[in-house]
Short mmCIF file of N, CA and C and ligand atoms in Angstrom, two decimals:
data_model
loop_
_atom_site.label_atom_id
_atom_site.label_comp_id
_atom_site.label_asym_id
_atom_site.label_seq_id
_atom_site.Cartn_x
_atom_site.Cartn_y
_atom_site.Cartn_z
N MET A 209 8.78 -30.03 -66.05
CA MET A 209 9.83 -31.13 -66.56
C MET A 209 9.52 -31.28 -67.88
N GLU A 210 10.40 -31.23 -68.79
CA GLU A 210 10.83 -31.36 -70.41
C GLU A 210 11.21 -33.01 -70.77
N ILE A 211 11.14 -33.46 -71.83
CA ILE A 211 11.41 -34.24 -72.10
C ILE A 211 11.69 -34.05 -73.63
N THR A 212 12.78 -34.93 -74.04
CA THR A 212 12.77 -34.56 -75.42
C THR A 212 12.81 -36.46 -76.21
N VAL A 213 11.89 -36.47 -77.55
CA VAL A 213 11.50 -37.34 -78.20
C VAL A 213 12.04 -37.39 -79.65
N ILE A 214 12.92 -38.08 -79.94
CA ILE A 214 13.14 -37.90 -81.35
C ILE A 214 12.47 -38.86 -82.34
N SER A 215 11.95 -38.79 -83.36
CA SER A 215 11.16 -39.11 -84.43
C SER A 215 12.01 -39.55 -85.31
N SER A 216 12.00 -40.49 -86.34
CA SER A 216 12.21 -40.79 -87.08
C SER A 216 11.79 -41.29 -88.72
N LYS A 217 10.76 -41.54 -88.85
CA LYS A 217 10.08 -41.04 -89.60
C LYS A 217 8.42 -40.20 -89.90
N ARG A 218 7.66 -40.09 -90.27
CA ARG A 218 7.51 -38.90 -90.90
C ARG A 218 6.05 -39.04 -90.29
N ASN A 219 5.08 -40.12 -90.05
CA ASN A 219 4.57 -40.98 -89.10
C ASN A 219 5.14 -41.93 -88.37
N GLU A 220 4.80 -41.44 -86.90
CA GLU A 220 5.30 -42.47 -85.94
C GLU A 220 4.56 -42.01 -85.12
N MET A 221 4.19 -43.25 -84.16
CA MET A 221 3.32 -43.40 -82.65
C MET A 221 4.80 -43.92 -81.50
N ILE A 222 5.39 -42.72 -81.04
CA ILE A 222 6.48 -43.64 -79.76
C ILE A 222 5.71 -43.18 -78.11
N ASP A 223 6.02 -44.84 -78.05
CA ASP A 223 5.37 -44.85 -77.02
C ASP A 223 6.57 -44.14 -75.51
N ILE A 224 6.05 -42.99 -75.03
CA ILE A 224 7.09 -42.30 -73.88
C ILE A 224 6.17 -42.73 -72.29
N THR A 225 5.67 -44.07 -72.01
CA THR A 225 5.38 -44.05 -70.97
C THR A 225 6.35 -44.39 -70.17
N SER A 226 7.38 -44.74 -70.53
CA SER A 226 8.26 -44.84 -68.76
C SER A 226 8.67 -43.69 -68.70
N GLN A 227 9.06 -42.63 -69.77
CA GLN A 227 9.76 -41.85 -69.42
C GLN A 227 9.03 -40.75 -68.54
N VAL A 228 7.62 -40.20 -68.42
CA VAL A 228 6.16 -40.25 -68.44
C VAL A 228 6.50 -40.54 -67.08
N ASN A 229 6.85 -41.82 -66.65
CA ASN A 229 6.72 -42.03 -65.12
C ASN A 229 7.49 -41.54 -64.04
N GLU A 230 9.21 -41.66 -64.96
CA GLU A 230 10.17 -41.28 -64.52
C GLU A 230 10.05 -39.90 -64.68
N VAL A 231 9.39 -38.66 -64.83
CA VAL A 231 8.96 -37.43 -64.66
C VAL A 231 8.15 -37.50 -62.90
N VAL A 232 7.47 -38.73 -63.43
CA VAL A 232 6.72 -38.16 -62.22
C VAL A 232 6.82 -39.57 -60.78
N ARG A 233 7.90 -40.23 -60.83
CA ARG A 233 8.42 -40.76 -60.12
C ARG A 233 9.98 -38.79 -59.47
N ILE A 234 10.27 -38.26 -60.00
CA ILE A 234 11.63 -37.34 -60.03
C ILE A 234 10.59 -36.41 -58.61
N SER A 235 9.48 -36.63 -59.59
CA SER A 235 8.47 -35.04 -58.75
C SER A 235 8.18 -35.39 -57.38
N GLY A 236 8.12 -37.44 -56.78
CA GLY A 236 7.56 -37.07 -54.96
C GLY A 236 6.41 -37.01 -54.60
N ARG A 237 5.70 -37.11 -56.30
CA ARG A 237 4.58 -36.59 -55.46
C ARG A 237 3.92 -37.73 -55.93
N THR A 238 3.27 -38.80 -54.76
CA THR A 238 2.25 -40.36 -55.03
C THR A 238 0.84 -39.96 -55.21
N ASP A 239 0.63 -39.28 -55.57
CA ASP A 239 -1.03 -38.73 -55.55
C ASP A 239 -1.30 -37.83 -56.56
N GLY A 240 -2.00 -37.79 -57.19
CA GLY A 240 -2.73 -36.43 -57.97
C GLY A 240 -2.73 -36.40 -59.78
N LEU A 241 -2.17 -35.71 -60.90
CA LEU A 241 -2.73 -35.11 -61.70
C LEU A 241 -1.24 -35.04 -62.68
N CYS A 242 -1.40 -36.09 -63.38
CA CYS A 242 -0.03 -35.54 -64.76
C CYS A 242 -0.43 -35.27 -65.72
N PHE A 243 -0.30 -34.00 -66.03
CA PHE A 243 -0.41 -32.95 -67.63
C PHE A 243 0.42 -33.39 -68.44
N ILE A 244 0.19 -34.27 -69.59
CA ILE A 244 1.08 -34.36 -70.60
C ILE A 244 0.89 -33.53 -71.87
N PHE A 245 2.14 -32.33 -72.36
CA PHE A 245 1.74 -31.96 -73.30
C PHE A 245 2.21 -31.67 -74.23
N VAL A 246 2.18 -31.20 -75.41
CA VAL A 246 2.85 -31.41 -76.91
C VAL A 246 3.03 -29.99 -77.61
N PRO A 247 4.17 -29.22 -77.19
CA PRO A 247 3.75 -27.57 -77.85
C PRO A 247 4.77 -27.97 -79.49
N HIS A 248 3.82 -28.36 -80.15
CA HIS A 248 4.11 -28.47 -81.58
C HIS A 248 2.58 -28.56 -81.81
N THR A 249 2.54 -27.68 -83.33
CA THR A 249 1.74 -28.08 -84.46
C THR A 249 1.42 -28.87 -85.28
N THR A 250 2.84 -30.11 -85.00
CA THR A 250 2.62 -31.27 -85.82
C THR A 250 3.10 -32.42 -85.41
N ALA A 251 2.21 -32.76 -84.20
CA ALA A 251 2.84 -33.25 -83.75
C ALA A 251 1.51 -34.08 -82.31
N ALA A 252 1.03 -34.85 -81.95
CA ALA A 252 0.07 -34.31 -80.45
C ALA A 252 0.47 -35.73 -79.70
N VAL A 253 -0.27 -35.97 -78.44
CA VAL A 253 -0.11 -36.93 -77.48
C VAL A 253 -1.20 -37.81 -77.58
N THR A 254 -1.31 -38.88 -77.48
CA THR A 254 -2.86 -39.65 -77.06
C THR A 254 -2.34 -41.29 -76.40
N LEU A 255 -3.48 -41.84 -75.53
CA LEU A 255 -3.28 -42.61 -74.87
C LEU A 255 -3.62 -44.63 -75.98
N ASN A 256 -3.08 -45.14 -75.69
CA ASN A 256 -3.78 -46.13 -76.63
C ASN A 256 -2.56 -47.66 -76.23
N GLU A 257 -3.61 -48.79 -77.12
CA GLU A 257 -2.75 -49.89 -77.28
C GLU A 257 -1.18 -49.55 -76.95
N ASN A 258 -0.66 -50.63 -75.71
CA ASN A 258 1.04 -51.03 -76.00
C ASN A 258 1.34 -51.89 -76.06
N ALA A 259 0.17 -53.15 -76.02
CA ALA A 259 0.21 -55.18 -76.15
C ALA A 259 1.08 -54.83 -77.75
N ASP A 260 -0.10 -54.72 -78.69
CA ASP A 260 0.02 -55.19 -80.78
C ASP A 260 0.38 -53.39 -81.46
N PRO A 261 1.64 -54.06 -81.20
CA PRO A 261 2.49 -52.85 -82.50
C PRO A 261 1.30 -52.42 -83.34
N SER A 262 1.08 -53.55 -84.11
CA SER A 262 -0.48 -53.37 -86.18
C SER A 262 -1.00 -52.31 -84.70
N VAL A 263 -1.50 -52.16 -83.61
CA VAL A 263 -2.88 -51.42 -83.34
C VAL A 263 -2.29 -49.90 -83.80
N GLN A 264 -0.66 -49.04 -83.63
CA GLN A 264 -0.16 -48.20 -84.11
C GLN A 264 -0.42 -47.75 -85.18
N ARG A 265 0.16 -48.74 -85.71
CA ARG A 265 0.59 -49.12 -87.36
C ARG A 265 -1.05 -48.40 -87.57
N ASP A 266 -2.11 -49.16 -87.77
CA ASP A 266 -3.68 -48.86 -88.07
C ASP A 266 -3.48 -47.67 -88.03
N ILE A 267 -3.67 -46.54 -86.66
CA ILE A 267 -3.89 -45.78 -86.10
C ILE A 267 -3.63 -44.60 -87.17
N LEU A 268 -2.15 -45.02 -87.79
CA LEU A 268 -1.87 -43.99 -88.60
C LEU A 268 -1.51 -43.88 -89.77
N HIS A 269 -2.38 -45.09 -90.27
CA HIS A 269 -2.72 -45.40 -91.21
C HIS A 269 -4.40 -44.90 -91.88
N THR A 270 -4.68 -45.01 -90.69
CA THR A 270 -5.92 -45.19 -91.05
C THR A 270 -6.13 -43.12 -90.96
N LEU A 271 -5.22 -42.80 -90.22
CA LEU A 271 -5.52 -41.25 -90.33
C LEU A 271 -4.84 -40.81 -91.93
N SER A 272 -3.70 -41.67 -92.12
CA SER A 272 -3.08 -41.03 -93.58
C SER A 272 -4.36 -41.12 -94.38
N LYS A 273 -4.82 -42.07 -93.90
CA LYS A 273 -6.02 -41.99 -95.12
C LYS A 273 -6.78 -41.15 -95.16
N ILE A 274 -7.79 -41.08 -94.15
CA ILE A 274 -8.65 -39.77 -94.07
C ILE A 274 -8.55 -38.35 -94.05
N PHE A 275 -6.96 -38.50 -93.74
CA PHE A 275 -6.26 -37.01 -94.18
C PHE A 275 -5.28 -37.27 -95.05
N PRO A 276 -5.06 -37.38 -96.43
CA PRO A 276 -4.28 -37.61 -96.94
C PRO A 276 -3.92 -35.77 -97.39
N ASN A 277 -2.00 -36.60 -97.88
CA ASN A 277 -1.84 -34.50 -98.01
C ASN A 277 -1.55 -34.00 -99.33
N ASP A 278 -3.01 -33.53 -99.51
CA ASP A 278 -4.19 -32.92 -100.23
C ASP A 278 -3.82 -32.18 -101.37
N PRO A 279 -2.53 -32.01 -102.26
CA PRO A 279 -1.76 -30.49 -102.88
C PRO A 279 -2.76 -29.22 -103.47
N SER A 280 -4.23 -30.10 -102.46
CA SER A 280 -4.92 -28.59 -103.15
C SER A 280 -5.41 -27.49 -101.67
N HIS A 281 -4.36 -28.47 -100.36
CA HIS A 281 -4.26 -27.36 -99.49
C HIS A 281 -3.48 -26.15 -99.36
N GLU A 282 -3.59 -25.62 -99.17
CA GLU A 282 -3.41 -23.54 -99.58
C GLU A 282 -1.84 -23.77 -98.39
N HIS A 283 -2.14 -24.29 -97.44
CA HIS A 283 -0.62 -24.11 -96.45
C HIS A 283 0.42 -24.21 -97.36
N GLY A 284 1.60 -23.54 -97.09
CA GLY A 284 2.64 -22.98 -98.10
C GLY A 284 3.43 -23.85 -97.72
N GLU A 285 4.10 -24.69 -96.67
CA GLU A 285 4.51 -25.59 -95.74
C GLU A 285 4.10 -27.13 -96.48
N GLY A 286 3.41 -27.41 -96.93
CA GLY A 286 2.98 -28.76 -97.85
C GLY A 286 2.77 -29.77 -97.11
N ASN A 287 2.62 -29.22 -95.51
CA ASN A 287 2.16 -30.39 -94.28
C ASN A 287 1.08 -30.54 -94.12
N SER A 288 0.01 -29.70 -93.94
CA SER A 288 -1.37 -29.32 -93.84
C SER A 288 -2.12 -31.03 -93.41
N ASP A 289 -2.03 -31.69 -93.94
CA ASP A 289 -1.96 -33.11 -93.30
C ASP A 289 -1.78 -33.51 -91.78
N ALA A 290 -0.64 -32.92 -91.66
CA ALA A 290 0.02 -32.97 -90.15
C ALA A 290 -0.96 -32.10 -88.99
N HIS A 291 -0.55 -30.45 -90.05
CA HIS A 291 -1.67 -29.85 -89.35
C HIS A 291 -2.78 -30.74 -88.47
N ILE A 292 -3.39 -30.85 -89.46
CA ILE A 292 -4.79 -31.21 -89.17
C ILE A 292 -4.71 -32.12 -88.15
N LYS A 293 -3.35 -33.49 -88.49
CA LYS A 293 -3.77 -35.09 -87.95
C LYS A 293 -3.58 -34.14 -86.31
N SER A 294 -2.98 -33.58 -86.23
CA SER A 294 -2.09 -32.95 -84.77
C SER A 294 -3.21 -32.03 -84.10
N SER A 295 -4.30 -31.32 -84.64
CA SER A 295 -5.28 -30.67 -83.56
C SER A 295 -6.46 -32.31 -83.86
N LEU A 296 -6.19 -32.99 -84.24
CA LEU A 296 -7.84 -33.75 -84.19
C LEU A 296 -7.28 -35.00 -83.39
N VAL A 297 -5.71 -35.30 -83.07
CA VAL A 297 -5.83 -36.14 -81.69
C VAL A 297 -5.26 -35.32 -81.16
N GLY A 298 -4.80 -34.37 -80.40
CA GLY A 298 -5.04 -33.31 -79.64
C GLY A 298 -3.41 -33.17 -78.66
N ALA A 299 -3.46 -31.90 -77.91
CA ALA A 299 -2.37 -31.95 -77.68
C ALA A 299 -1.60 -32.13 -76.21
N SER A 300 -3.02 -32.48 -75.53
CA SER A 300 -2.52 -33.39 -74.17
C SER A 300 -3.56 -33.86 -74.38
N GLU A 301 -2.72 -34.98 -72.47
CA GLU A 301 -3.91 -34.94 -72.10
C GLU A 301 -3.07 -34.94 -70.51
N MET A 302 -4.39 -36.03 -69.54
CA MET A 302 -4.06 -35.85 -68.17
C MET A 302 -4.15 -36.71 -67.62
N VAL A 303 -3.48 -37.58 -66.87
CA VAL A 303 -3.38 -39.08 -66.33
C VAL A 303 -3.36 -39.22 -64.75
N ALA A 304 -4.53 -40.04 -64.35
CA ALA A 304 -4.29 -40.10 -62.63
C ALA A 304 -2.78 -40.42 -62.01
N ILE A 305 -2.69 -40.16 -61.18
CA ILE A 305 -1.06 -40.67 -60.87
C ILE A 305 -1.88 -41.36 -59.29
N ASN A 306 -0.68 -42.71 -58.34
CA ASN A 306 -1.56 -43.36 -57.68
C ASN A 306 -0.09 -43.85 -57.12
N LYS A 307 -0.05 -43.73 -56.02
CA LYS A 307 1.27 -44.38 -55.33
C LYS A 307 2.68 -44.35 -56.41
N GLY A 308 2.88 -42.63 -56.97
CA GLY A 308 3.76 -42.49 -57.97
C GLY A 308 3.66 -43.11 -58.72
N ARG A 309 2.70 -43.95 -59.38
CA ARG A 309 2.81 -44.00 -60.68
C ARG A 309 1.60 -43.81 -61.74
N LEU A 310 1.28 -43.16 -62.86
CA LEU A 310 0.26 -43.18 -63.37
C LEU A 310 -0.93 -44.32 -63.21
N VAL A 311 -2.01 -44.04 -63.69
CA VAL A 311 -3.16 -45.19 -63.56
C VAL A 311 -3.33 -45.17 -64.56
N LEU A 312 -2.97 -45.99 -65.56
CA LEU A 312 -3.19 -46.48 -66.55
C LEU A 312 -3.84 -48.03 -66.72
N GLY A 313 -4.92 -47.96 -68.03
CA GLY A 313 -5.18 -49.51 -67.87
C GLY A 313 -4.39 -50.29 -68.25
N THR A 314 -4.19 -51.64 -68.41
CA THR A 314 -3.47 -53.31 -68.70
C THR A 314 -2.81 -52.77 -69.69
N TRP A 315 -3.39 -51.82 -70.68
CA TRP A 315 -2.88 -52.30 -71.82
C TRP A 315 -2.44 -50.86 -72.06
N GLN A 316 -2.71 -49.88 -71.39
CA GLN A 316 -2.82 -48.44 -72.09
C GLN A 316 -1.55 -47.84 -71.93
N GLY A 317 -0.65 -47.50 -72.57
CA GLY A 317 0.41 -46.61 -72.97
C GLY A 317 0.48 -44.97 -73.24
N VAL A 318 1.17 -44.45 -73.05
CA VAL A 318 1.44 -42.42 -73.15
C VAL A 318 2.54 -43.10 -74.55
N TYR A 319 1.36 -42.41 -75.95
CA TYR A 319 2.28 -42.09 -76.67
C TYR A 319 2.21 -40.66 -77.09
N PHE A 320 3.50 -40.17 -77.85
CA PHE A 320 4.21 -39.04 -78.33
C PHE A 320 3.76 -39.68 -79.87
N CYS A 321 2.93 -38.86 -80.49
CA CYS A 321 1.87 -38.95 -82.42
C CYS A 321 3.13 -38.13 -82.75
N GLU A 322 3.95 -38.32 -83.80
CA GLU A 322 4.16 -37.24 -84.81
C GLU A 322 3.73 -37.77 -86.57
N PHE A 323 3.38 -36.19 -86.22
CA PHE A 323 2.53 -36.74 -88.25
C PHE A 323 3.62 -35.42 -89.06
N ASP A 324 4.95 -34.86 -89.01
CA ASP A 324 5.99 -34.58 -90.13
C ASP A 324 7.48 -34.87 -89.27
N GLY A 325 7.87 -35.87 -88.95
CA GLY A 325 8.93 -36.26 -88.68
C GLY A 325 9.64 -36.24 -89.84
N PRO A 326 11.28 -37.02 -90.06
CA PRO A 326 11.34 -36.74 -88.55
C PRO A 326 12.07 -35.60 -88.00
N ARG A 327 12.25 -35.28 -86.54
CA ARG A 327 12.55 -34.03 -85.81
C ARG A 327 12.63 -34.39 -84.60
N THR A 328 13.26 -33.46 -84.29
CA THR A 328 13.94 -33.70 -82.32
C THR A 328 12.71 -33.20 -82.05
N ARG A 329 11.81 -33.50 -80.37
CA ARG A 329 10.26 -32.63 -80.19
C ARG A 329 10.68 -32.87 -78.74
N LYS A 330 10.19 -31.96 -77.99
CA LYS A 330 9.53 -31.51 -76.30
C LYS A 330 8.67 -32.20 -76.21
N VAL A 331 8.56 -32.51 -74.58
CA VAL A 331 6.82 -32.66 -74.54
C VAL A 331 7.19 -31.98 -73.21
N GLN A 332 6.03 -31.11 -72.88
CA GLN A 332 6.24 -30.86 -71.01
C GLN A 332 4.82 -31.38 -70.51
N ILE A 333 5.87 -31.96 -69.46
CA ILE A 333 5.35 -32.77 -67.92
C ILE A 333 4.95 -31.71 -66.88
N ARG A 334 3.66 -31.66 -66.60
CA ARG A 334 3.96 -31.18 -65.43
C ARG A 334 3.03 -32.43 -63.97
N VAL A 335 3.44 -32.57 -62.64
CA VAL A 335 2.63 -33.41 -62.14
C VAL A 335 2.21 -32.49 -61.12
N ILE A 336 1.05 -32.54 -60.71
CA ILE A 336 0.07 -31.79 -60.06
C ILE A 336 -0.35 -32.02 -58.95
ZN1 ZN B 52 3.11 -26.06 -91.75
#
């Protein structure tokens, strides 16, 4: 199954936990694994804290500090910083399912990471 994520900033972390849990619910599977895949080269998916939004801001700020948009990059599109962040954060996550829901830590959420927005994005989800 595929979900759509609409980003509104160039760099943004969007909590997609409830959408992923909805896909798990629709699948009818109560135990198993949920595979979450981002089919984009300037976006990613990660798991992190969903309680304090300053954590997401700090992650994005730190990534941009370490990997700035460097004019010496050769890629003609001018978004190599986004490609680098995408590769380092990663295109997929795997989360266990129990009782029809994702098994996440108390403070954990599933985040779609936009690094070259705003854009309309897709996330592939497979329940196995
Ligand atoms: Zn590019």
